[in-house]
Coordinates of C-alpha atoms in Angstrom, one line a residue:
M9 CA 118.6 98.3 77.9
V10 CA 117.1 101.7 78.8
N11 CA 118.4 103.2 82.1
I12 CA 115.5 104.0 84.5
L13 CA 117.2 104.9 87.7
S14 CA 120.8 106.0 88.5
I15 CA 122.2 106.4 92.0
E16 CA 125.5 108.2 92.1
K17 CA 127.7 108.6 95.3
V18 CA 124.7 108.9 97.6
S19 CA 125.5 109.4 101.3
K20 CA 123.3 109.7 104.4
Q21 CA 124.3 110.1 108.0
Y22 CA 122.2 110.1 111.2
G23 CA 124.3 111.6 114.0
V24 CA 127.6 109.7 114.0
T25 CA 126.2 106.7 112.1
K26 CA 126.8 106.7 108.4
V27 CA 123.9 104.7 106.9
L28 CA 124.9 105.2 103.2
D29 CA 128.4 105.9 102.2
E30 CA 128.8 107.1 98.6
I31 CA 126.8 104.2 97.1
N32 CA 126.4 103.7 93.3
F33 CA 124.1 101.5 91.4
G34 CA 121.4 101.6 88.7
L35 CA 118.2 100.0 87.5
V36 CA 117.4 99.3 83.9
E37 CA 114.3 98.5 82.0
N38 CA 112.6 95.2 83.1
Q39 CA 115.3 94.5 85.7
K40 CA 114.1 93.2 89.1
I41 CA 116.4 94.2 92.0
A42 CA 116.1 93.3 95.7
L43 CA 117.7 95.4 98.4
I44 CA 118.8 93.3 101.3
G45 CA 120.8 93.9 104.5
S46 CA 120.5 93.9 108.3
N47 CA 118.0 96.0 110.1
G48 CA 119.1 99.6 110.1
S49 CA 121.5 99.1 107.1
G50 CA 119.7 101.8 105.1
K51 CA 117.3 99.9 102.8
S52 CA 114.2 101.9 103.6
T53 CA 116.2 105.1 103.8
L54 CA 117.6 104.6 100.3
M55 CA 114.1 103.8 99.0
K56 CA 112.7 107.1 100.6
I57 CA 115.6 109.1 99.1
V58 CA 114.9 107.7 95.7
M59 CA 111.2 108.6 96.0
G60 CA 112.0 112.1 97.4
D61 CA 110.6 111.5 100.9
E62 CA 114.0 112.0 102.4
T63 CA 117.0 114.0 101.2
A64 CA 120.5 112.6 100.8
D65 CA 123.4 114.4 102.4
S66 CA 125.3 114.2 99.1
G67 CA 125.2 112.5 95.8
N68 CA 122.7 112.4 92.9
I69 CA 119.5 110.5 92.0
H70 CA 118.4 110.4 88.4
K71 CA 115.0 109.0 87.4
N72 CA 114.1 108.7 83.7
K73 CA 111.2 111.1 83.1
N74 CA 109.8 108.9 80.3
F75 CA 108.9 106.2 82.8
K76 CA 106.0 106.1 85.3
F77 CA 107.0 105.2 88.9
A78 CA 104.8 103.8 91.8
Y79 CA 105.9 103.5 95.4
L80 CA 104.6 101.3 98.3
S81 CA 106.0 102.3 101.7
Q82 CA 106.5 99.8 104.5
N83 CA 103.5 101.3 106.3
P84 CA 101.2 102.7 103.7
K85 CA 98.7 105.5 104.7
L86 CA 95.2 105.5 103.3
T87 CA 92.8 108.4 103.1
A88 CA 90.5 108.5 106.1
G89 CA 86.8 108.4 105.2
N90 CA 87.3 106.7 101.8
T91 CA 85.6 103.4 101.0
I92 CA 88.0 100.6 99.8
F93 CA 86.8 101.1 96.2
E94 CA 87.3 104.8 96.4
E95 CA 90.8 104.3 97.9
V96 CA 92.0 102.0 95.1
L97 CA 90.8 104.5 92.5
Q98 CA 92.3 107.4 94.4
D99 CA 94.8 108.1 91.6
N100 CA 92.0 107.6 88.9
Q101 CA 89.7 110.4 90.0
K102 CA 88.2 111.0 86.6
E103 CA 87.2 107.4 86.2
L104 CA 85.9 107.3 89.8
R105 CA 83.7 110.4 89.2
L106 CA 82.3 108.9 86.0
L107 CA 81.4 105.6 87.8
E108 CA 79.7 107.5 90.5
K109 CA 77.7 109.6 87.9
F110 CA 76.7 106.4 86.0
E111 CA 75.4 104.8 89.2
K112 CA 73.5 107.9 90.2
I113 CA 71.8 108.4 86.9
T114 CA 71.0 104.7 86.5
L115 CA 69.3 104.8 89.9
E116 CA 67.3 107.9 88.9
I117 CA 66.2 106.3 85.6
S118 CA 65.0 103.2 87.4
S119 CA 62.5 105.4 89.3
N120 CA 61.8 108.1 86.8
S121 CA 63.0 107.6 83.2
T122 CA 63.1 110.8 81.1
D123 CA 64.6 111.5 77.7
K124 CA 67.0 114.0 79.4
L125 CA 68.3 111.4 81.8
I126 CA 68.7 108.8 79.1
Q127 CA 70.7 111.2 77.0
Q128 CA 72.9 112.1 80.0
L129 CA 73.5 108.4 80.6
A130 CA 74.5 107.9 76.9
N131 CA 77.0 110.8 77.1
I132 CA 78.5 109.4 80.3
Q133 CA 78.8 105.9 78.6
D134 CA 80.6 107.5 75.7
E135 CA 83.1 109.1 78.1
M136 CA 83.6 105.8 80.0
D137 CA 84.2 103.9 76.8
A138 CA 86.8 106.5 75.7
L139 CA 88.7 106.1 79.1
D140 CA 88.2 102.3 79.2
V141 CA 86.5 102.7 82.6
W142 CA 84.7 99.4 82.6
S143 CA 88.1 97.6 82.2
I144 CA 89.5 99.6 85.2
D145 CA 86.4 98.8 87.2
N146 CA 86.7 95.1 86.5
K147 CA 90.4 95.2 87.4
V148 CA 89.7 96.8 90.8
R149 CA 87.1 94.2 91.6
Q150 CA 89.3 91.4 90.3
Y151 CA 92.4 92.5 92.4
L152 CA 90.3 92.9 95.6
H153 CA 88.6 89.6 95.1
Q154 CA 91.9 87.8 94.6
I155 CA 93.3 89.0 97.9
G156 CA 90.1 88.3 99.8
I157 CA 88.4 91.6 100.0
D158 CA 84.8 91.5 98.7
D159 CA 83.1 94.3 100.7
H160 CA 84.2 97.3 98.6
T161 CA 82.0 99.7 100.5
A162 CA 83.8 99.3 103.9
K163 CA 85.6 102.3 105.2
V164 CA 89.4 102.1 105.2
D165 CA 89.5 103.5 108.7
S166 CA 88.3 100.1 110.0
L167 CA 90.8 98.0 108.2
S168 CA 93.5 95.8 109.9
G169 CA 97.2 96.1 109.0
G170 CA 97.0 93.2 106.5
E171 CA 93.9 94.7 104.9
I172 CA 95.5 98.1 104.5
K173 CA 98.5 96.5 102.8
K174 CA 96.2 94.6 100.4
V175 CA 94.3 97.7 99.4
A176 CA 97.5 99.6 98.9
L177 CA 98.8 96.8 96.7
A178 CA 95.7 96.8 94.6
K179 CA 96.0 100.6 94.2
I180 CA 99.7 100.2 93.1
F181 CA 99.0 97.6 90.4
L182 CA 96.1 99.7 89.1
Q183 CA 98.5 102.5 88.3
Q184 CA 100.1 100.5 85.5
A185 CA 103.5 101.9 86.3
D186 CA 106.7 101.2 84.4
C187 CA 108.7 100.8 87.6
L188 CA 107.6 99.7 91.1
F189 CA 109.4 100.5 94.3
L190 CA 108.1 98.2 97.1
D191 CA 109.3 98.4 100.7
E192 CA 108.5 95.1 102.6
P193 CA 105.3 94.4 100.6
T194 CA 104.6 91.1 102.3
N195 CA 104.5 92.5 105.9
H196 CA 101.1 91.7 107.5
L197 CA 99.9 89.6 104.5
D198 CA 98.7 86.0 104.9
T199 CA 100.2 83.2 102.9
Y200 CA 97.5 83.2 100.2
S201 CA 98.0 87.0 99.5
I202 CA 101.8 86.6 99.5
E203 CA 101.5 83.9 96.8
W204 CA 99.1 86.1 94.8
L205 CA 101.6 89.0 95.0
E206 CA 104.5 86.8 94.1
Q207 CA 102.7 85.7 90.9
M208 CA 101.8 89.3 90.1
L209 CA 105.4 90.3 90.3
I210 CA 106.6 87.3 88.3
D211 CA 104.1 88.3 85.5
Y212 CA 104.9 92.1 85.9
K213 CA 106.7 93.4 82.8
G214 CA 108.2 96.5 84.3
A215 CA 111.2 97.2 86.5
L216 CA 111.2 96.5 90.2
L217 CA 113.1 97.7 93.2
L218 CA 112.1 95.6 96.2
V219 CA 113.0 95.5 99.9
T220 CA 111.9 92.1 101.3
H221 CA 113.0 89.3 103.7
D222 CA 110.8 86.8 101.9
R223 CA 113.3 84.3 100.5
Y224 CA 110.9 82.7 98.0
F225 CA 110.4 86.2 96.5
L226 CA 114.1 86.6 96.3
T227 CA 114.3 83.2 94.6
N228 CA 111.4 83.3 92.2
V229 CA 111.0 87.0 91.4
I230 CA 114.4 88.7 91.5
D231 CA 117.2 88.7 89.0
T232 CA 119.7 90.9 90.9
I233 CA 120.5 91.3 94.6
V234 CA 122.0 94.4 96.1
N235 CA 123.4 93.8 99.6
L236 CA 123.8 96.8 101.9
D237 CA 126.3 96.4 104.7
R238 CA 127.7 99.1 107.0
G239 CA 127.0 101.9 104.5
T240 CA 128.4 100.2 101.4
L241 CA 126.7 98.0 98.9
K242 CA 127.7 95.0 96.7
V243 CA 125.7 93.9 93.6
Y244 CA 125.1 90.1 92.9
E245 CA 123.7 89.0 89.6
G246 CA 121.1 86.3 89.9
N247 CA 118.4 85.3 92.5
Y248 CA 118.7 84.3 96.1
D249 CA 120.1 80.9 95.3
K250 CA 122.9 82.4 93.3
F251 CA 123.5 85.0 96.0
L252 CA 124.0 82.2 98.6
E253 CA 126.4 80.5 96.3
S254 CA 128.4 83.7 95.9
R255 CA 128.5 84.4 99.6
A256 CA 129.6 80.9 100.4
L257 CA 132.6 81.3 98.0
E258 CA 133.4 84.7 99.5
A259 CA 133.3 83.2 103.0
E260 CA 135.7 80.4 101.8
V261 CA 138.1 82.9 100.3
E262 CA 137.9 85.1 103.4
D263 CA 138.6 82.2 105.6
K264 CA 141.7 81.3 103.7
T265 CA 142.8 85.0 103.6
N266 CA 142.3 85.3 107.4
K267 CA 144.4 82.2 108.0
N268 CA 147.2 83.7 105.9
K269 CA 146.8 87.0 107.7
S270 CA 147.0 85.2 111.1
S271 CA 150.2 83.4 110.0
F272 CA 151.6 86.7 108.9
L273 CA 150.6 88.4 112.2
K274 CA 152.3 85.7 114.2
R275 CA 155.6 86.1 112.3
E276 CA 155.4 89.9 112.5
L277 CA 154.6 89.8 116.2
V278 CA 157.8 87.8 116.8
W279 CA 159.7 90.3 114.7
I280 CA 158.2 93.4 116.4
N281 CA 158.9 92.0 119.9
K282 CA 162.6 91.5 118.9
Q283 CA 163.0 95.1 117.7
P284 CA 164.5 97.8 119.9
R285 CA 162.3 100.6 121.1
A286 CA 164.0 103.2 118.8
R287 CA 163.4 101.3 115.6
G288 CA 164.5 102.7 112.3
T289 CA 162.2 104.3 109.7
K290 CA 163.0 101.5 107.2
A291 CA 161.1 99.0 109.4
K292 CA 158.2 101.3 110.0
Y293 CA 156.2 100.0 107.0
R294 CA 156.3 96.5 108.6
V295 CA 154.8 97.8 111.8
D296 CA 152.1 99.8 109.8
Q297 CA 151.3 96.7 107.8
F298 CA 151.0 94.6 111.0
E299 CA 148.6 97.2 112.5
D300 CA 146.5 97.4 109.3
I301 CA 146.1 93.6 109.1
S302 CA 145.5 93.3 112.8
A303 CA 142.7 95.9 112.5
S304 CA 141.1 94.0 109.5
L305 CA 140.9 90.9 111.7
S306 CA 139.4 92.7 114.7
Y307 CA 135.9 92.0 113.4
R308 CA 134.5 89.0 115.2
P309 CA 131.8 86.6 114.1
D310 CA 128.2 87.7 114.7
P311 CA 127.5 86.9 118.4
M312 CA 123.9 86.1 117.5
G313 CA 125.2 83.1 115.6
E314 CA 125.8 81.5 119.0
F315 CA 122.2 81.6 120.3
R316 CA 120.1 78.6 121.0
F317 CA 116.8 78.0 122.8
G318 CA 117.5 76.3 126.1
L319 CA 115.5 73.3 127.4
S320 CA 114.2 73.8 131.0
R321 CA 113.4 70.1 131.5
K322 CA 112.6 67.0 129.5
L323 CA 109.1 66.6 128.2
G324 CA 106.9 63.8 129.6
N325 CA 105.0 61.0 127.8
T326 CA 102.0 63.3 127.5
I327 CA 103.1 66.6 125.9
L328 CA 100.0 68.2 124.6
E329 CA 96.8 66.8 123.1
W330 CA 93.3 67.9 122.3
S331 CA 90.1 66.3 121.0
Q332 CA 87.0 67.6 119.3
L333 CA 88.2 71.1 119.9
G334 CA 85.9 73.9 118.6
K335 CA 85.4 77.7 118.9
K336 CA 82.7 79.9 117.5
Y337 CA 81.7 83.6 117.6
D338 CA 79.0 84.4 115.0
K339 CA 80.0 81.2 113.2
W340 CA 82.5 78.4 113.9
L341 CA 86.1 79.4 113.5
F342 CA 87.0 75.7 113.7
K343 CA 85.6 72.5 115.2
N344 CA 86.3 68.7 115.6
S345 CA 90.1 69.4 115.8
V346 CA 92.0 66.3 117.1
H347 CA 95.7 65.9 117.6
K348 CA 98.4 64.5 120.0
V349 CA 101.7 66.3 119.8
L350 CA 104.7 64.0 119.3
E351 CA 108.1 64.4 120.8
G352 CA 110.2 66.9 118.9
E353 CA 107.2 67.9 116.7
K354 CA 107.3 71.5 115.3
I355 CA 103.9 72.4 114.0
G356 CA 103.3 75.2 111.5
I357 CA 99.9 77.0 112.0
I358 CA 98.7 78.7 108.8
G359 CA 95.6 80.4 107.5
K360 CA 94.2 83.7 106.3
N361 CA 94.3 86.8 108.4
G362 CA 91.4 86.6 110.9
A363 CA 91.0 82.8 110.4
G364 CA 91.5 82.1 114.1
K365 CA 95.2 81.0 114.3
S366 CA 96.0 83.0 117.4
T367 CA 92.7 82.1 119.0
F368 CA 93.5 78.4 118.4
I369 CA 96.8 78.8 120.2
K370 CA 95.3 80.8 123.1
I371 CA 92.8 78.0 123.7
L372 CA 95.6 75.5 124.0
L373 CA 97.3 77.8 126.5
D374 CA 94.0 78.2 128.4
Q375 CA 93.9 81.9 127.7
V376 CA 90.6 81.6 125.8
K377 CA 87.8 79.2 126.5
A378 CA 86.8 76.7 123.9
D379 CA 83.1 76.1 123.0
E380 CA 83.6 72.4 122.7
G381 CA 86.3 69.7 123.2
R382 CA 89.1 69.4 125.7
V383 CA 92.8 70.1 126.0
I384 CA 95.3 68.0 128.0
V385 CA 98.7 69.6 128.9
G386 CA 101.4 67.3 130.1
Q387 CA 102.7 67.9 133.7
N388 CA 106.3 68.5 132.4
T389 CA 105.2 70.8 129.5
H390 CA 106.4 74.4 130.0
F391 CA 105.3 76.9 127.3
C392 CA 107.5 79.8 126.2
Y393 CA 105.5 82.3 124.2
L394 CA 106.6 85.0 121.6
D395 CA 103.4 87.1 121.1
Q396 CA 102.5 88.5 117.7
N397 CA 101.8 91.9 119.1
R398 CA 105.0 91.9 121.3
A399 CA 102.6 92.5 124.2
F400 CA 105.0 91.1 126.8
L401 CA 107.1 94.3 126.7
N402 CA 106.4 97.3 129.0
E403 CA 106.7 100.4 126.7
E404 CA 108.2 102.5 129.5
D405 CA 110.9 100.0 130.5
T406 CA 114.4 100.3 129.2
V407 CA 116.1 97.4 127.4
L408 CA 118.0 96.5 130.5
E409 CA 114.9 96.8 132.8
S410 CA 113.0 94.4 130.5
M411 CA 115.5 91.7 131.6
S412 CA 115.3 92.5 135.3
E413 CA 113.2 89.4 136.2
F414 CA 116.2 87.2 135.3
G415 CA 118.6 88.9 137.7
E416 CA 122.1 90.2 137.1
F417 CA 123.4 86.8 136.1
L418 CA 121.4 84.2 134.2
S419 CA 122.0 80.6 133.0
F420 CA 122.5 80.3 129.3
Q421 CA 123.4 77.1 127.5
G422 CA 124.9 75.6 130.6
K423 CA 126.9 78.7 131.6
T424 CA 126.3 81.6 134.0
I425 CA 126.5 84.9 132.1
H426 CA 126.1 88.5 133.0
V427 CA 122.9 90.1 131.7
N428 CA 125.0 92.8 129.8
S429 CA 126.9 90.1 128.0
F430 CA 123.7 88.3 127.3
L431 CA 122.1 91.4 125.7
D432 CA 125.3 91.9 123.6
R433 CA 124.6 88.6 121.9
F434 CA 121.4 90.0 120.6
H435 CA 123.0 93.3 119.4
F436 CA 121.9 95.3 122.4
Y437 CA 125.2 96.8 123.3
T438 CA 125.9 98.9 126.5
D439 CA 124.9 102.2 124.8
S440 CA 121.4 100.9 124.0
H441 CA 120.7 99.4 127.4
S442 CA 119.0 102.6 128.6
K443 CA 116.9 102.9 125.5
K444 CA 113.1 102.7 126.2
I445 CA 111.1 99.9 124.6
K446 CA 108.7 102.4 123.0
L447 CA 111.6 103.8 121.0
L448 CA 112.7 100.4 119.6
S449 CA 112.1 99.4 116.0
G450 CA 110.1 96.4 115.0
G451 CA 113.2 94.3 114.5
E452 CA 114.7 95.4 117.8
R453 CA 111.5 94.4 119.7
A454 CA 111.6 91.0 118.0
R455 CA 115.2 90.5 119.0
L456 CA 114.5 91.6 122.6
L457 CA 111.6 89.1 122.9
L458 CA 113.8 86.4 121.5
A459 CA 116.4 87.2 124.1
R460 CA 113.7 87.0 126.8
M461 CA 112.5 83.6 125.4
M462 CA 116.0 82.2 125.4
A463 CA 116.5 83.4 129.0
T464 CA 113.2 81.7 130.0
E465 CA 114.2 78.2 128.7
G466 CA 110.8 76.4 128.3
N467 CA 110.4 73.1 126.5
F468 CA 107.5 74.1 124.2
L469 CA 108.0 77.2 122.1
I470 CA 105.0 79.2 120.9
L471 CA 106.2 81.5 118.1
D472 CA 103.5 83.8 116.8
E473 CA 104.7 85.6 113.6
P474 CA 108.4 85.3 114.8
T475 CA 109.8 86.5 111.4
N476 CA 108.1 89.9 111.4
D477 CA 110.6 92.7 111.2
L478 CA 113.6 90.4 111.2
D479 CA 116.4 90.8 108.6
L480 CA 117.7 87.8 106.6
L481 CA 120.7 87.1 108.9
T482 CA 118.5 87.0 112.0
L483 CA 116.0 84.9 110.2
R484 CA 118.6 82.3 109.3
L485 CA 120.0 82.3 112.8
L486 CA 116.4 81.9 114.2
E487 CA 115.9 78.9 111.9
E488 CA 119.0 77.2 113.1
A489 CA 118.0 77.8 116.7
V490 CA 114.5 76.2 116.1
L491 CA 116.0 73.3 114.2
A492 CA 118.5 72.6 117.0
Y493 CA 115.8 72.9 119.7
E494 CA 115.1 69.6 121.4
G495 CA 111.6 70.5 122.6
C496 CA 108.3 71.0 120.6
A497 CA 107.0 74.2 118.9
F498 CA 104.0 75.9 117.4
I499 CA 105.0 78.3 114.7
I500 CA 102.3 80.7 113.4
S501 CA 103.9 82.3 110.3
H502 CA 103.2 83.5 106.8
D503 CA 106.9 83.0 105.9
R504 CA 106.8 80.0 103.6
Y505 CA 110.6 79.5 103.5
F506 CA 110.8 79.5 107.3
L507 CA 107.9 77.0 107.5
D508 CA 109.7 74.8 105.0
R509 CA 113.0 74.9 106.9
V510 CA 111.7 74.2 110.5
C511 CA 108.3 72.5 110.4
T512 CA 107.7 68.8 110.8
S513 CA 103.9 69.2 110.3
V514 CA 101.3 71.8 109.3
I515 CA 97.8 72.6 110.5
E516 CA 95.7 74.9 108.3
I517 CA 92.9 76.9 110.1
G518 CA 89.9 78.5 108.4
E519 CA 89.7 77.0 104.9
E520 CA 87.5 74.2 106.2
V521 CA 85.6 74.0 109.5
T522 CA 87.8 71.1 110.6
P523 CA 91.5 72.1 110.6
F524 CA 93.5 70.3 108.0
Y525 CA 96.6 68.5 109.4
T526 CA 99.4 67.2 107.3
P527 CA 102.8 65.7 108.2
G528 CA 105.9 67.4 106.6
N529 CA 106.8 71.0 105.9
F530 CA 104.8 73.7 104.0
T531 CA 105.7 72.4 100.5
I532 CA 104.5 68.9 101.4
F533 CA 101.3 70.5 102.9
K534 CA 100.7 72.3 99.6
L535 CA 101.2 69.1 97.5
L536 CA 98.9 67.1 99.8
K537 CA 96.3 69.8 99.7
E538 CA 96.4 70.0 95.9
K539 CA 96.2 66.2 95.7
R540 CA 93.2 66.3 98.1
A541 CA 91.6 69.1 96.0
L542 CA 92.1 67.1 92.8
E543 CA 90.7 63.9 94.4
S544 CA 87.7 66.0 95.6
F545 CA 87.2 67.4 92.2
E546 CA 87.4 64.0 90.5
L547 CA 85.0 62.5 93.0
K548 CA 82.5 65.4 92.4
Q549 CA 82.8 64.9 88.6
K550 CA 82.2 61.2 89.1
Q551 CA 79.2 61.8 91.3
E552 CA 77.8 64.3 88.8
L553 CA 78.3 61.8 86.0
T554 CA 76.6 59.1 88.0
Q555 CA 73.6 61.4 88.7
K556 CA 73.4 62.3 85.1
T557 CA 73.4 58.7 84.0
E558 CA 70.7 57.8 86.6
K559 CA 68.7 60.8 85.4
S560 CA 69.0 59.6 81.8
K561 CA 67.9 56.1 82.8
R562 CA 64.9 57.6 84.5
K563 CA 64.1 59.6 81.4
V564 CA 63.9 56.4 79.2
K565 CA 60.1 55.7 78.8
K566 CA 57.9 53.4 76.8
F567 CA 56.2 54.6 73.7
G568 CA 52.8 54.9 75.2
Y569 CA 49.6 56.7 74.5
K570 CA 51.0 60.1 75.4
E571 CA 54.0 59.8 73.0
Q572 CA 51.7 58.4 70.3
N573 CA 49.4 61.4 70.6
E574 CA 52.4 63.8 70.6
L575 CA 53.7 62.1 67.4
K576 CA 50.4 62.8 65.6
K577 CA 50.5 66.4 66.6
V578 CA 54.2 66.7 65.5
L579 CA 53.3 65.4 62.1
L580 CA 50.4 67.8 61.8
K581 CA 52.7 70.7 62.8
I582 CA 55.3 69.6 60.2
D583 CA 52.7 69.7 57.5
E584 CA 51.5 73.2 58.7
L585 CA 55.0 74.7 58.8
E586 CA 56.0 73.1 55.4
A587 CA 52.8 74.8 53.9
Q588 CA 53.8 78.1 55.4
K589 CA 57.3 77.8 54.1
E590 CA 56.1 77.0 50.6
S591 CA 53.8 80.0 50.7
L592 CA 56.6 82.3 51.8
D593 CA 58.9 81.0 49.1
E594 CA 56.3 81.6 46.5
Q595 CA 55.6 85.2 47.8
I596 CA 59.3 86.0 47.7
V597 CA 59.7 84.7 44.1
N598 CA 56.7 86.6 42.9
L599 CA 57.5 89.8 44.9
V600 CA 56.8 93.1 43.1
N601 CA 57.1 95.6 46.0
Y602 CA 60.5 94.9 47.5
D603 CA 59.7 97.0 50.5
K604 CA 58.2 93.8 52.0
Y605 CA 61.2 91.7 51.3
N606 CA 62.9 92.0 54.7
D607 CA 59.7 91.1 56.6
L608 CA 59.1 88.0 54.4
A609 CA 62.7 86.9 54.7
Q610 CA 62.6 87.2 58.5
S611 CA 59.4 85.2 58.6
L612 CA 60.9 82.5 56.4
K613 CA 64.0 82.3 58.6
T614 CA 61.8 81.8 61.7
I615 CA 59.8 79.0 60.1
K616 CA 63.0 77.2 59.0
H617 CA 64.2 77.3 62.5
D618 CA 60.9 75.9 63.9
L619 CA 61.0 73.2 61.3
E620 CA 64.5 72.2 62.3
S621 CA 63.4 71.8 65.9
I622 CA 60.1 69.9 65.1
Y623 CA 61.9 67.5 62.8
Q624 CA 64.4 66.7 65.6
R625 CA 61.5 65.9 68.0
W626 CA 59.9 63.7 65.3
E627 CA 63.2 61.7 65.0
D628 CA 63.3 61.2 68.8
L629 CA 59.8 59.9 68.9
E630 CA 60.3 57.6 65.9
E631 CA 63.5 56.1 67.6
L632 CA 61.5 55.6 70.8
K633 CA 58.7 53.9 68.8
E634 CA 61.1 51.6 67.0
A635 CA 62.9 50.7 70.3
Q636 CA 59.7 49.1 71.7

């Protein structure tokens, strides 16, 4: 296999923190690698170094010059003032200019056609054919349509985060690169766009270096996983399933090793305590060995592994229910929605960006007024809300100040715990307590809001895009916390794996006017939706067949005066055409001036075609006559 990318002893340090420590790995032709690791482990930093957006402190990066590379950053920037169509073709300027010229001249010809303009158009068409411009134009429109963007003239300045990511992805795929570098490409995308992107990457024939926390991507797209941890990396062959198997074996081996180390330490501790203060140099190696092993065991399990959502009080018989619920702006977002939340139910809310998912939740929370229907909230129901935009954090507060409403000590899992210790459990150690909210990363903000939610202890969780910015470890811990939660939950998410793990039912908003409810997780929802679509298709086909049959029955007529008259005319027409055919045959046989041959042959061909049609009609009329 041809080597595309080589990373040799690359290091990068920020202050006293060593993000990358002499790491080595490579990417070969057609290989698909995922970089994973905790937030701040250096995934995006490494990607930026590879693309030249940042400089390594030491080490070398070699990219094969015979291959074309394309890069999608975590937060892509588009060119202000461009239309969506212009932006996607930003790297195809020649093709874009030709399309613009073609449209301009075509418009001029429609109002004032001249030989000069027609010649100019012909020349431009020749250039377009040479560059395969129509194929590129079709691909742009196809990509944009598949990800739900049909207004190609809209300015990129007005796009949402999800729409910006979609346009950037269409732009990347149009480049036809040999190797793609994609940093968190699923961020801000809805489920339907994520599934489109996943299929595009499965079908993609080039090499791929991907940073993502989407575990279905890691399972279905990737063939190699590179795990970054505290500046070093380890390569695992295979997809996410294989990675988990390998990590489980490692944990088992590590557990056995730690038990052996612990036994050794106990024996050595007894020995060391028995030694006189002025011990000899011969025994020094045992002391050194004791200290080395003791240091290797100083790392404790991740404190976040202990977190659980508390339950403030038991839910009543009525938890939350709504009937005939509807909301419209210019048109209905949804209507006729009916449901009664069951004890322990964890409902996934899915739909395209802008479909009305957050609006739906805000109506249930009485933050937005519905246009029809009613909502009943149980007396014992206490909501705990994680906002998609992380709006419940004051940008000017410090991490510690954001927890001030809970006091110096708070109740957590039946224990009283100091706020500093509580924050430690969410990786906010003492040196970060004075850090302002506005300086936190997306992942840090998400963790802080989770900490606030766990300190609040409601009995009905509202999680609006809870997986945004979280690394794989935190995602798994959050899943375990939601699964163990004894209350109810709404989970608005585009993370299919998360929805599969935690949801007991799913509501889809936006695809139909009435929200589609299914019991079960996301996979079951998809199967039921596909089954429903198949049944709908089969019913439609059956209805069309019935209509066609009824139409055919209505068409059956008696051989009456009208048909008898038509039959006479058909017979006369047949005689006329046969005579013309005979005359043309004779002319062609006796032809002297062969300049007329083409005209005569064309006339003969037309008459034969007419005869074929008229004979068919004659047969139909005769069959109708005999049927009487």
